[in-house]
XYZ file of C-alpha atoms in Angstrom:
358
model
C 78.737 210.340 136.741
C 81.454 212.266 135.185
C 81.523 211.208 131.528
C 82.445 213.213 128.767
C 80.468 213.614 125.767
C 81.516 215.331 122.360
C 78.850 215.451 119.384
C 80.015 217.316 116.202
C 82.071 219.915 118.378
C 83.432 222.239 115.805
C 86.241 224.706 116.709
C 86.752 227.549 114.143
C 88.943 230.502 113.922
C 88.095 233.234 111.579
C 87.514 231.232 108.171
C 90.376 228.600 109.389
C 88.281 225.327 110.938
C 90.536 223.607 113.381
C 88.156 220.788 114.659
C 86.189 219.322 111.766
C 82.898 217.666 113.932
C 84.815 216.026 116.628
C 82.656 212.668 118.403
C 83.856 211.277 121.371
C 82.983 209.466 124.467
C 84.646 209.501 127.373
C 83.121 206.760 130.215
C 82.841 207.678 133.801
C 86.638 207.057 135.155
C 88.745 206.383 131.974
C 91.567 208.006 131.760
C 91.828 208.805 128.049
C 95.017 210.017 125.924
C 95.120 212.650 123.118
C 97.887 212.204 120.747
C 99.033 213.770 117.134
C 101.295 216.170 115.860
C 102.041 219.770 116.533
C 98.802 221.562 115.183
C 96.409 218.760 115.265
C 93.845 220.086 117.664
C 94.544 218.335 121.007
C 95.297 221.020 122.894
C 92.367 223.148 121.401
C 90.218 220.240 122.284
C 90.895 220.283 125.891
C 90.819 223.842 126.233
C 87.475 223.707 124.628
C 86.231 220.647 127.704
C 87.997 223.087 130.221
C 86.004 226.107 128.850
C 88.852 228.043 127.886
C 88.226 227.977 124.456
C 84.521 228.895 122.827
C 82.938 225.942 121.253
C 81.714 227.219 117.529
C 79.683 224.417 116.626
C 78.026 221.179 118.163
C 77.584 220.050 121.991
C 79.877 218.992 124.820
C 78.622 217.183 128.021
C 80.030 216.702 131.175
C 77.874 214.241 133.725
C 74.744 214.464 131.388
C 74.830 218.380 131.414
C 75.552 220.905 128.671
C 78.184 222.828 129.504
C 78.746 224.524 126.056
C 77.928 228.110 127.742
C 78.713 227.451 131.152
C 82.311 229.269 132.563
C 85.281 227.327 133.674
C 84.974 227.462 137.529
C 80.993 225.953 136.703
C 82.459 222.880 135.427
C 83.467 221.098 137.933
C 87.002 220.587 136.078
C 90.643 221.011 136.934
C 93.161 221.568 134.746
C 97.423 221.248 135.380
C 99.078 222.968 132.946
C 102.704 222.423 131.279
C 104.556 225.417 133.046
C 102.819 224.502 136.676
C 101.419 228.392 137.082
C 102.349 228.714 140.639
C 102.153 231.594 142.878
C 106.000 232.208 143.488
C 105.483 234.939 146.638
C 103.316 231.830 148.510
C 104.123 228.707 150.331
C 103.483 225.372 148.800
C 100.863 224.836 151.172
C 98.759 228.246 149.944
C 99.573 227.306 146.525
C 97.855 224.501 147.068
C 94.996 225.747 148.838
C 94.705 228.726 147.428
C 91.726 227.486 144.872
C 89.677 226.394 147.979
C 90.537 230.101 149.623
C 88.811 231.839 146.749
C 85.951 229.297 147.108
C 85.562 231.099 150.550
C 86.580 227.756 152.695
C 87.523 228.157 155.991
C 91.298 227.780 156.763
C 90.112 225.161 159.366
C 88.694 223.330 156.273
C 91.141 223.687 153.913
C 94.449 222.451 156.057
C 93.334 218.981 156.223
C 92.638 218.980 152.531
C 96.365 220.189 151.566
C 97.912 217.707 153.629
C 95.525 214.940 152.614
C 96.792 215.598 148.744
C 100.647 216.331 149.757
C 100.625 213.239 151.422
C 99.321 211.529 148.233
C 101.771 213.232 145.909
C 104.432 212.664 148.830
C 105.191 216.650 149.173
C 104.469 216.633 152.675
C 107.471 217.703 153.658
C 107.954 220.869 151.390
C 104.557 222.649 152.364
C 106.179 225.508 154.272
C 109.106 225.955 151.491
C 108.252 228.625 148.178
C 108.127 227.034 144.240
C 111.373 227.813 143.945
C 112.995 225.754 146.210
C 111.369 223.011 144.540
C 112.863 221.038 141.452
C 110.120 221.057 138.637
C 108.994 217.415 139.179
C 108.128 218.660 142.851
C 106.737 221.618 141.473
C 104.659 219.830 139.069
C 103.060 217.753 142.122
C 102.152 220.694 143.817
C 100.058 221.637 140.199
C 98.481 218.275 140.662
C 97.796 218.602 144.491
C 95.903 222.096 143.587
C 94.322 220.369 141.261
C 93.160 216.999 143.888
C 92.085 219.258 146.531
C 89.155 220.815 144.252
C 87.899 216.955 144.425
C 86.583 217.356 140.603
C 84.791 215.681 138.522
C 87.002 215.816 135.831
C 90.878 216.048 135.705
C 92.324 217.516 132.766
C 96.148 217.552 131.647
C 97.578 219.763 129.121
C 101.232 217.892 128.575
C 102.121 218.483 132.315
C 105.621 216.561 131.752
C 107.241 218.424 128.490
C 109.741 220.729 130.604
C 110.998 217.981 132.778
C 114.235 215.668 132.264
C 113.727 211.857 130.498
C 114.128 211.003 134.303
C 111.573 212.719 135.469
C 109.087 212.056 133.308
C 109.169 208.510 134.149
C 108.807 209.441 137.869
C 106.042 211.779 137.223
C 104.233 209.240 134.933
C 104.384 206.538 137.531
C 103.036 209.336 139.870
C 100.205 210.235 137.581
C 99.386 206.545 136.977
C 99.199 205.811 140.745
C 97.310 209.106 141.474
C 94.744 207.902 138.976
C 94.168 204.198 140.171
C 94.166 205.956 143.595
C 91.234 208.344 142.707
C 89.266 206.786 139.715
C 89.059 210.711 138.597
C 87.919 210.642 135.129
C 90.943 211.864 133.066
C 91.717 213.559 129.558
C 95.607 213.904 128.724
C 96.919 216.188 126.142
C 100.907 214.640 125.353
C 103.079 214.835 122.167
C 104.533 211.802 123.501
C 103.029 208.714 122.203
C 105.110 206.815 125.096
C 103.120 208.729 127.662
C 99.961 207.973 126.142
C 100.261 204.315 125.942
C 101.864 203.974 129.537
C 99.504 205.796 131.351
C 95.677 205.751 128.809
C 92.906 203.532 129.011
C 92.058 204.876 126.107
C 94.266 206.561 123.086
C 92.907 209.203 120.726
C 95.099 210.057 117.847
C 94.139 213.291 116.030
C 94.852 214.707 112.583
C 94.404 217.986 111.658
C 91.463 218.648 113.351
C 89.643 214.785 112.854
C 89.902 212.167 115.224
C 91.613 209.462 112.888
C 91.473 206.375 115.643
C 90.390 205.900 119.036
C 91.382 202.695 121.600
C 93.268 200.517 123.852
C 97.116 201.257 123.150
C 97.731 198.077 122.218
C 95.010 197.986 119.893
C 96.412 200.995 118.580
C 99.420 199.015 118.355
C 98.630 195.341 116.996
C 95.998 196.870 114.514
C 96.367 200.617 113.380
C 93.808 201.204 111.040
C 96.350 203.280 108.672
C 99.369 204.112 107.974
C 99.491 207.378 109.935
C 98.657 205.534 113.135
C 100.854 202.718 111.999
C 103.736 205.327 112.010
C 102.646 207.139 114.826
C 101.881 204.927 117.279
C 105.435 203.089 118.652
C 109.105 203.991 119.319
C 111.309 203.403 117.004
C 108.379 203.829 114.426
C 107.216 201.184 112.228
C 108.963 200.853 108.836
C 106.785 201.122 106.025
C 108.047 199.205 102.222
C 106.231 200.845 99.450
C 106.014 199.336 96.377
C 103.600 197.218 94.011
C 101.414 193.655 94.995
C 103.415 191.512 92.711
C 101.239 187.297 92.622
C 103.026 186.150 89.308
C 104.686 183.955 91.584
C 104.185 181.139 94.132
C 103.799 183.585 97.161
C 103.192 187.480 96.937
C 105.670 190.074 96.913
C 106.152 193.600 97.394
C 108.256 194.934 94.337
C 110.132 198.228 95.173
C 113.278 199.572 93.763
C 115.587 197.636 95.751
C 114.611 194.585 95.571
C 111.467 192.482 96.362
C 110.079 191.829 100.435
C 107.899 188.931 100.888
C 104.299 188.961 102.248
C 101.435 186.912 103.931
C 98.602 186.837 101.978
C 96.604 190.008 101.523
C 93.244 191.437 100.299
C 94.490 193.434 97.303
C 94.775 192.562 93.630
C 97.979 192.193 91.741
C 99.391 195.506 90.996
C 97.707 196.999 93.962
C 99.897 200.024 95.109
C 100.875 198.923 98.627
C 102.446 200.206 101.562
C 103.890 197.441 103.865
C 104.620 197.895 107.532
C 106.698 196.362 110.051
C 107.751 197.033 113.572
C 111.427 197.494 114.426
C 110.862 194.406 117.264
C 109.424 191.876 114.942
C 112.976 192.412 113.169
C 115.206 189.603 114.036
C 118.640 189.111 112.619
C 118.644 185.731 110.478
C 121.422 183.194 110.070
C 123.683 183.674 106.758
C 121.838 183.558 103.445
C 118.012 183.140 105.493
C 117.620 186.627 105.976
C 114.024 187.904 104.084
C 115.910 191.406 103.975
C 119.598 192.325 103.417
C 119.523 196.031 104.209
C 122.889 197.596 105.155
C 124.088 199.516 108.390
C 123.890 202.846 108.325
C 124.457 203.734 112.347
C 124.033 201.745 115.506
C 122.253 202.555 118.900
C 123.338 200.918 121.567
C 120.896 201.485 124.667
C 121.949 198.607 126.880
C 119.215 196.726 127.158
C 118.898 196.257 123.443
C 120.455 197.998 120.539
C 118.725 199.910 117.161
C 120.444 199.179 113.924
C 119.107 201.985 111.435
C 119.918 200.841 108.234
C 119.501 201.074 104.261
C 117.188 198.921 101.882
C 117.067 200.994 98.086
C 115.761 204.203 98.985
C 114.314 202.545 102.293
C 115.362 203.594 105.940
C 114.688 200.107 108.248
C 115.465 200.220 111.945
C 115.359 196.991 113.768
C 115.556 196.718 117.869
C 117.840 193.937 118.356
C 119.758 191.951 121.178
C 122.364 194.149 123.127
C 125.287 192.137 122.184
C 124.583 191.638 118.425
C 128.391 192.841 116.812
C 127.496 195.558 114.105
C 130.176 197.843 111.789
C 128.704 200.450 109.243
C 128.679 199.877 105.928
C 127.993 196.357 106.459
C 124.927 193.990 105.315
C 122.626 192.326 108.281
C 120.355 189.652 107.201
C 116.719 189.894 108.930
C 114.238 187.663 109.298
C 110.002 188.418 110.100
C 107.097 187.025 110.621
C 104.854 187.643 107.746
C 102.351 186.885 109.781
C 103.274 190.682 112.025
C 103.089 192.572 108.659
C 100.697 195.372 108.193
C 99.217 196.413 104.742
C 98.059 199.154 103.995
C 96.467 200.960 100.388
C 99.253 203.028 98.613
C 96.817 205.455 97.528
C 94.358 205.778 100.567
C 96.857 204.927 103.175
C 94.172 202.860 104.797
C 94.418 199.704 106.693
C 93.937 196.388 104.906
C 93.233 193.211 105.773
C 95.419 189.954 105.458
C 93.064 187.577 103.018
């Protein structure tokens, strides 16, 4: 079994405490995500699994064993890193062997290893050329291929795709995704893109300064983000978020905000509750003339081809809406649009937590 376990794992530099009593499993297998913004701790919490980074305070187990004092090459972990760290003077094929080599395998042993793995990653045909010959996708499969032919327990990857193209990426998470349902390696991902995450994760952990703030599914991540942080985080164009004041005087709740009133599903707040009020830019529809439940007005267009963002004003508002490809749009103008209240997220104005339609 190669599960990961994290009990009240503390990280602290000088006075400053960067983890705050981190818990977290990780099953046998999963591949699992960590997501937040620059400084949150992800990348000090997989340093800390890979045993690059001392652990000040709780325990960390990998299979059922402590590891907490145990080195790097004693944890049966590999780790590919964001700038590849390859050996520029050797061939692709020592790169990739070269781990086994200092293990004090037999060249015999280690040749049918390398081209086991480039065969996997599809670099067969570059293991006599140097790193750079390679493009950096390539490159960054011969990181991974180092990192297969160890046959560990644990795979562990610190945002492996942040210096390549938008092209790339895709092609490398595809790769990564494959390489993972081909191997069943149990998996922890370190990515400032929350696109990555919920593409490739079984499991998404969004951090926070230091605290893990939600863990699970992406889509649960998604449908149900247990505050507005997550809300906003989690999905591309974020979520707008209305704040303003529960208003029931009337026959159906409203959100009052300066700009105007939105209407809302039933809620579990009081009247007068300070309330943020979320909703995704693709449960934005435009509305036929004079049904729209918003009026906001264009500030620029996106056109991507397959659909098109409008990013708009509503009071002192920004609203972006993903809508058709074809929809005709000028600046300056008003666009009526239309939402299920049933797709609207609530959360408290003073907590930021998640609450619950009544």
């Amino acid at each position: 079994m190669a599960e990961i376990q994290l009990e009240g794992i503390v990280k602290n530099y000088g006075a400053h405490r960067a983890i705050h009593g981190v818990d977290l499993h990780v099953k046998d297998g999963e591949f699992v995500a960590f997501v937040g913004p620059s400084g949150c701790g992800k990348s000090t919490m997989l340093r800390m699994i890979a045993g690059l980074e001392e652990i000040s305070g709780g325990t960390l187990r990998i299979g059922g064993r402590v590891v907490n004092e145990i080195e790097p090459k004693g944890r049966d972990v590999a780790m590919v890193f964001q700038d590849y760290a390859l050996y520029p003077h050797m061939t692709i094929r020592e790169n990739i062997g070269f781990g086994l080599k200092m293990r004090g395998w037999k060249a015999s042993d280690i040749a049918p290893k390398v081209e086991e793995a480039a065969g996997i990653l599809q670099i067969g045909d570059y293991l006599d050329r140097k790193p750079g010959q390679l493009s950096g996708g390539q490159r960054q499969r011969v990181a991974m291929g180092r990192a297969i032919v160890r046959e560990p327990s644990v795979f562990l990857f610190d945002e492996p795709l942040s210096n390549l193209d938008a092209k790339l990426r895709v092609e490398m998470r595809t790769q990564i995704k494959r390489l993972h349902a081909m191997l069943g390696t149990t998996t922890v991902y370190v990515t400032h893109d929350q696109t990555e995450a919920m593409t490739l994760a079984d499991k998404v952990v969004v951090l926070k300064a230091g605290h893990i703030v939600q863990e699970g599914p992406p889509m649960e991540l998604y449908e149900r983000p247990n505050c507005r942080f997550v809300g906003e985080f989690i999905g591309s164009p974020q979520m707008n978020v209305f704040s303003g004041e529960l208003d029931r005087s009337g026959a159906a709740p409203v959100l009052r905000m300066k700009g105007g009133t939105l209407e809302l599903g039933e809620v579990a707040a009081r009247d007068g509750t300070r309330l943020d009020v979320g909703v995704r830019p693709e449960d934005l529809a435009l509305a036929a003339p004079g049904q729209g439940a918003m009026s906001p007005v264009v500030d620029i267009y996106e056109p991507l081809g397959s659909d098109t963002i409008a990013i708009c004003r509503l009071g002192e508002h920004e609203v972006s809406a993903r809508l058709a490809p074809n929809v005709p749009l000028r600046s300056g103008e008003t666009l009526p649009l239309g939402y299920d209240r049933a797709k609207l997220h609530y959360f408290d104005g003073e907590s930021g937590q998640r609450l619950d339609a009544a």
